[in-house]
mmCIF file of C-alpha atoms in Angstrom:
data_model
loop_
_atom_site.group_PDB
_atom_site.id
_atom_site.type_symbol
_atom_site.label_atom_id
_atom_site.label_comp_id
_atom_site.label_asym_id
_atom_site.label_seq_id
_atom_site.Cartn_x
_atom_site.Cartn_y
_atom_site.Cartn_z
ATOM 1 C CA MET A 186 82.692 131.173 119.638
ATOM 2 C CA GLY A 187 84.361 128.720 117.228
ATOM 3 C CA GLU A 188 84.431 124.964 117.469
ATOM 4 C CA ARG A 189 86.868 123.449 119.917
ATOM 5 C CA ILE A 190 89.848 121.818 118.217
ATOM 6 C CA LEU A 191 90.738 118.435 119.669
ATOM 7 C CA PRO A 192 94.121 118.240 121.423
ATOM 8 C CA TRP A 193 95.480 115.564 119.051
ATOM 9 C CA ARG A 194 94.511 117.690 116.074
ATOM 10 C CA GLN A 195 96.200 120.746 117.619
ATOM 11 C CA LEU A 196 99.389 118.688 117.969
ATOM 12 C CA LEU A 197 99.155 117.442 114.368
ATOM 13 C CA GLU A 198 98.422 120.882 112.921
ATOM 14 C CA SER A 199 101.314 122.336 114.917
ATOM 15 C CA ALA A 200 103.691 119.669 113.585
ATOM 16 C CA LEU A 201 102.464 120.220 110.017
ATOM 17 C CA GLU A 202 102.931 123.976 110.381
ATOM 18 C CA SER A 203 106.399 123.757 111.912
ATOM 19 C CA HIS A 204 107.505 121.393 109.118
ATOM 20 C CA SER A 205 105.722 123.212 106.283
ATOM 21 C CA GLN A 206 109.022 124.245 104.694
ATOM 22 C CA LEU A 207 109.696 120.525 104.061
ATOM 23 C CA GLN A 208 107.809 119.322 100.998
ATOM 24 C CA HIS A 209 107.466 115.819 102.419
ATOM 25 C CA SER A 210 105.732 117.042 105.583
ATOM 26 C CA ARG A 211 102.307 116.363 104.036
ATOM 27 C CA PHE A 212 103.249 112.778 103.172
ATOM 28 C CA CYS A 213 102.204 109.970 105.485
ATOM 29 C CA GLN A 214 101.793 106.227 105.276
ATOM 30 C CA LEU A 215 98.348 104.688 104.918
ATOM 31 C CA ALA A 216 97.972 101.056 105.971
ATOM 32 C CA THR A 217 94.977 98.987 104.922
ATOM 33 C CA VAL A 218 94.134 95.269 104.941
ATOM 34 C CA ARG A 219 94.081 93.182 101.754
ATOM 35 C CA ALA A 220 91.290 90.679 101.090
ATOM 36 C CA ASN A 221 93.672 87.862 102.107
ATOM 37 C CA GLY A 222 94.224 89.493 105.518
ATOM 38 C CA THR A 223 97.753 90.752 104.892
ATOM 39 C CA PRO A 224 98.740 94.394 105.418
ATOM 40 C CA ALA A 225 99.179 96.884 102.586
ATOM 41 C CA ASN A 226 101.026 100.134 103.171
ATOM 42 C CA ARG A 227 101.760 103.096 100.907
ATOM 43 C CA THR A 228 102.680 106.754 101.062
ATOM 44 C CA VAL A 229 99.838 109.210 100.451
ATOM 45 C CA VAL A 230 99.509 112.986 100.464
ATOM 46 C CA PHE A 231 97.425 114.540 103.238
ATOM 47 C CA ARG A 232 94.927 116.910 101.596
ATOM 48 C CA GLY A 233 93.533 118.481 104.754
ATOM 49 C CA PHE A 234 90.515 117.944 106.971
ATOM 50 C CA ALA A 235 86.942 117.707 105.719
ATOM 51 C CA ASP A 236 85.142 120.950 106.571
ATOM 52 C CA GLY A 237 83.569 120.898 110.017
ATOM 53 C CA THR A 238 85.055 117.502 110.924
ATOM 54 C CA ASP A 239 88.273 115.886 112.078
ATOM 55 C CA ASN A 240 88.240 113.509 109.115
ATOM 56 C CA LEU A 241 91.529 113.362 107.224
ATOM 57 C CA LEU A 242 91.361 113.597 103.429
ATOM 58 C CA PHE A 243 93.464 111.866 100.781
ATOM 59 C CA THR A 244 92.867 111.313 97.076
ATOM 60 C CA THR A 245 93.192 108.124 95.056
ATOM 61 C CA ASP A 246 92.395 106.481 91.750
ATOM 62 C CA SER A 247 89.238 104.340 91.813
ATOM 63 C CA ARG A 248 91.236 101.543 90.172
ATOM 64 C CA SER A 249 93.877 101.428 92.922
ATOM 65 C CA ASN A 250 94.075 98.528 95.364
ATOM 66 C CA LYS A 251 93.283 100.713 98.367
ATOM 67 C CA VAL A 252 89.729 101.243 97.106
ATOM 68 C CA GLN A 253 88.977 97.502 97.090
ATOM 69 C CA GLU A 254 90.786 97.122 100.418
ATOM 70 C CA ALA A 255 88.644 99.864 101.981
ATOM 71 C CA GLN A 256 85.507 98.122 100.732
ATOM 72 C CA HIS A 257 86.681 94.762 102.086
ATOM 73 C CA CYS A 258 87.866 96.033 105.482
ATOM 74 C CA PRO A 259 86.865 99.661 106.150
ATOM 75 C CA VAL A 260 89.486 100.395 108.811
ATOM 76 C CA ALA A 261 92.920 101.877 108.276
ATOM 77 C CA GLU A 262 95.802 103.568 110.007
ATOM 78 C CA VAL A 263 97.861 106.560 108.975
ATOM 79 C CA CYS A 264 101.367 107.156 110.298
ATOM 80 C CA TYR A 265 103.191 110.479 110.188
ATOM 81 C CA TYR A 266 106.773 110.983 111.292
ATOM 82 C CA PHE A 267 108.116 114.512 111.521
ATOM 83 C CA THR A 268 111.887 114.387 111.189
ATOM 84 C CA ASP A 269 112.815 117.735 112.746
ATOM 85 C CA SER A 270 110.704 117.487 115.891
ATOM 86 C CA TRP A 271 110.844 113.678 116.229
ATOM 87 C CA GLU A 272 107.058 113.401 116.516
ATOM 88 C CA GLN A 273 105.036 110.433 115.361
ATOM 89 C CA PHE A 274 101.257 110.266 114.917
ATOM 90 C CA ARG A 275 99.494 106.948 114.377
ATOM 91 C CA ILE A 276 95.881 107.699 113.499
ATOM 92 C CA HIS A 277 93.519 104.732 113.432
ATOM 93 C CA GLY A 278 89.968 104.899 112.181
ATOM 94 C CA ASP A 279 87.217 104.076 109.769
ATOM 95 C CA ILE A 280 87.983 104.620 106.106
ATOM 96 C CA GLU A 281 85.548 105.574 103.367
ATOM 97 C CA VAL A 282 85.977 106.155 99.650
ATOM 98 C CA ILE A 283 83.945 108.905 97.976
ATOM 99 C CA SER A 284 83.641 108.043 94.288
ATOM 100 C CA HIS A 285 81.809 109.428 91.262
ATOM 101 C CA THR A 286 78.794 107.255 92.185
ATOM 102 C CA GLU A 287 78.283 109.064 95.517
ATOM 103 C CA ASP A 288 74.730 110.352 96.085
ATOM 104 C CA ASP A 289 75.238 112.276 99.327
ATOM 105 C CA PRO A 290 75.449 116.015 98.445
ATOM 106 C CA LEU A 291 77.976 116.809 101.210
ATOM 107 C CA LYS A 292 80.288 113.998 100.108
ATOM 108 C CA LYS A 293 79.922 115.041 96.475
ATOM 109 C CA GLU A 294 80.971 118.534 97.537
ATOM 110 C CA ILE A 295 84.048 117.161 99.349
ATOM 111 C CA ARG A 296 85.035 115.268 96.196
ATOM 112 C CA GLU A 297 84.566 118.281 93.930
ATOM 113 C CA LYS A 298 86.382 120.636 96.302
ATOM 114 C CA SER A 299 89.315 118.200 96.522
ATOM 115 C CA TRP A 300 89.459 117.951 92.736
ATOM 116 C CA PHE A 301 89.607 121.698 92.179
ATOM 117 C CA SER A 302 92.122 122.244 94.980
ATOM 118 C CA SER A 303 94.515 119.807 93.253
ATOM 119 C CA SER A 304 96.940 121.043 90.628
ATOM 120 C CA LEU A 305 96.138 120.383 86.980
ATOM 121 C CA GLN A 306 99.183 118.087 86.834
ATOM 122 C CA THR A 307 97.837 116.044 89.762
ATOM 123 C CA ARG A 308 94.404 115.828 88.149
ATOM 124 C CA LYS A 309 95.935 114.488 84.926
ATOM 125 C CA GLN A 310 97.213 111.442 86.829
ATOM 126 C CA PHE A 311 93.630 110.239 87.103
ATOM 127 C CA THR A 312 93.388 110.018 83.296
ATOM 128 C CA TRP A 313 96.435 107.772 83.007
ATOM 129 C CA PRO A 314 96.179 104.039 82.281
ATOM 130 C CA HIS A 315 95.195 101.606 85.049
ATOM 131 C CA PRO A 316 97.574 101.786 88.063
ATOM 132 C CA GLY A 317 99.676 98.664 88.565
ATOM 133 C CA GLN A 318 99.189 97.366 85.032
ATOM 134 C CA PRO A 319 102.056 96.991 82.539
ATOM 135 C CA LYS A 320 103.056 100.398 81.222
ATOM 136 C CA GLU A 321 102.409 101.257 77.598
ATOM 137 C CA SER A 322 105.427 102.696 75.828
ATOM 138 C CA HIS A 323 103.577 105.844 74.723
ATOM 139 C CA PRO A 324 100.218 106.287 76.463
ATOM 140 C CA GLU A 325 97.867 108.740 74.863
ATOM 141 C CA GLU A 326 98.034 112.230 76.409
ATOM 142 C CA VAL A 327 94.638 113.324 77.715
ATOM 143 C CA ARG A 328 93.847 117.018 77.689
ATOM 144 C CA LEU A 329 92.177 118.454 80.767
ATOM 145 C CA GLU A 330 90.738 121.924 81.130
ATOM 146 C CA SER A 331 91.124 123.617 84.514
ATOM 147 C CA THR A 332 87.334 123.953 84.805
ATOM 148 C CA GLN A 333 86.595 120.310 83.952
ATOM 149 C CA PRO A 334 84.703 118.486 86.722
ATOM 150 C CA PRO A 335 86.247 115.433 88.407
ATOM 151 C CA VAL A 336 86.882 112.446 86.162
ATOM 152 C CA ASP A 337 85.228 109.165 87.168
ATOM 153 C CA THR A 338 88.484 107.633 88.428
ATOM 154 C CA PHE A 339 89.054 110.442 90.956
ATOM 155 C CA CYS A 340 88.150 109.450 94.516
ATOM 156 C CA VAL A 341 88.565 110.989 97.928
ATOM 157 C CA VAL A 342 89.503 108.777 100.847
ATOM 158 C CA THR A 343 88.337 109.934 104.266
ATOM 159 C CA LEU A 344 89.718 108.610 107.525
ATOM 160 C CA HIS A 345 87.440 109.126 110.524
ATOM 161 C CA PRO A 346 89.804 108.897 113.519
ATOM 162 C CA VAL A 347 88.823 106.819 116.536
ATOM 163 C CA GLU A 348 92.295 106.558 118.101
ATOM 164 C CA VAL A 349 95.426 108.686 117.863
ATOM 165 C CA ASP A 350 98.727 107.485 119.292
ATOM 166 C CA TYR A 351 101.065 110.464 119.654
ATOM 167 C CA LEU A 352 104.764 109.962 120.399
ATOM 168 C CA HIS A 353 107.276 112.763 120.954
ATOM 169 C CA LEU A 354 110.682 111.094 121.036
ATOM 170 C CA LYS A 355 112.688 114.168 122.070
ATOM 171 C CA GLN A 356 110.458 114.710 125.104
ATOM 172 C CA HIS A 357 109.990 110.980 125.863
ATOM 173 C CA LYS A 358 106.242 111.631 125.859
ATOM 174 C CA ARG A 359 103.448 109.438 124.521
ATOM 175 C CA ILE A 360 99.708 110.099 124.686
ATOM 176 C CA VAL A 361 96.909 107.890 123.395
ATOM 177 C CA PHE A 362 93.697 109.723 122.470
ATOM 178 C CA ARG A 363 90.505 107.644 122.075
ATOM 179 C CA SER A 364 87.048 108.511 120.846
ATOM 180 C CA SER A 365 83.980 107.054 122.539
ATOM 181 C CA SER A 366 80.924 105.927 120.626
ATOM 182 C CA GLY A 367 79.341 109.254 121.630
ATOM 183 C CA GLY A 368 82.131 111.234 120.005
ATOM 184 C CA ASP A 369 83.854 112.407 123.187
ATOM 185 C CA TRP A 370 87.623 112.030 123.337
ATOM 186 C CA THR A 371 89.770 110.873 126.247
ATOM 187 C CA SER A 372 93.537 111.010 126.568
ATOM 188 C CA GLN A 373 95.948 108.854 128.518
ATOM 189 C CA ALA A 374 99.656 109.433 128.991
ATOM 190 C CA VAL A 375 101.441 106.099 128.531
ATOM 191 C CA ASN A 376 105.017 104.902 128.620
ATOM 192 C CA PRO A 377 106.819 105.588 125.326
#
């Protein structure tokens, strides 16, 4: 018998599947907290779930602000909105960055698997000049081979959900799912 899929994850996977024809369906917003306590929000691409877990995966450049923000305040929230079904998912949890300095073999494997599942064009972005810095007029083109291991600037961001706020606007339905310290999940229907 396979592992039981959590109800919030079933809802999310169903929404992703029913919107798969829309390229933007894998985009969501990731909110973190800056060192000065103000919010930072950006659009990221959902790269799937870490094998055997409910942890959401995203990729980033080690030089991006979100890496420092995750180190400063390791909590974040992701927000999806699916335009056709009018469903929103706000997923709150602990955030971790897996970088080239990672020692844990399982996390190293997640990073490598994410690298090789990305297109060559996506991988090349991690060889570009420092994000957020003034753009050079003609940056040097870096050649990457498809078999080349992850470059040092390539990181995987994992979000370990502890709360999921699901809202279905068409059905006027809202459910809040919460994880206990023991890993069990509860759900509560609330007013939209």
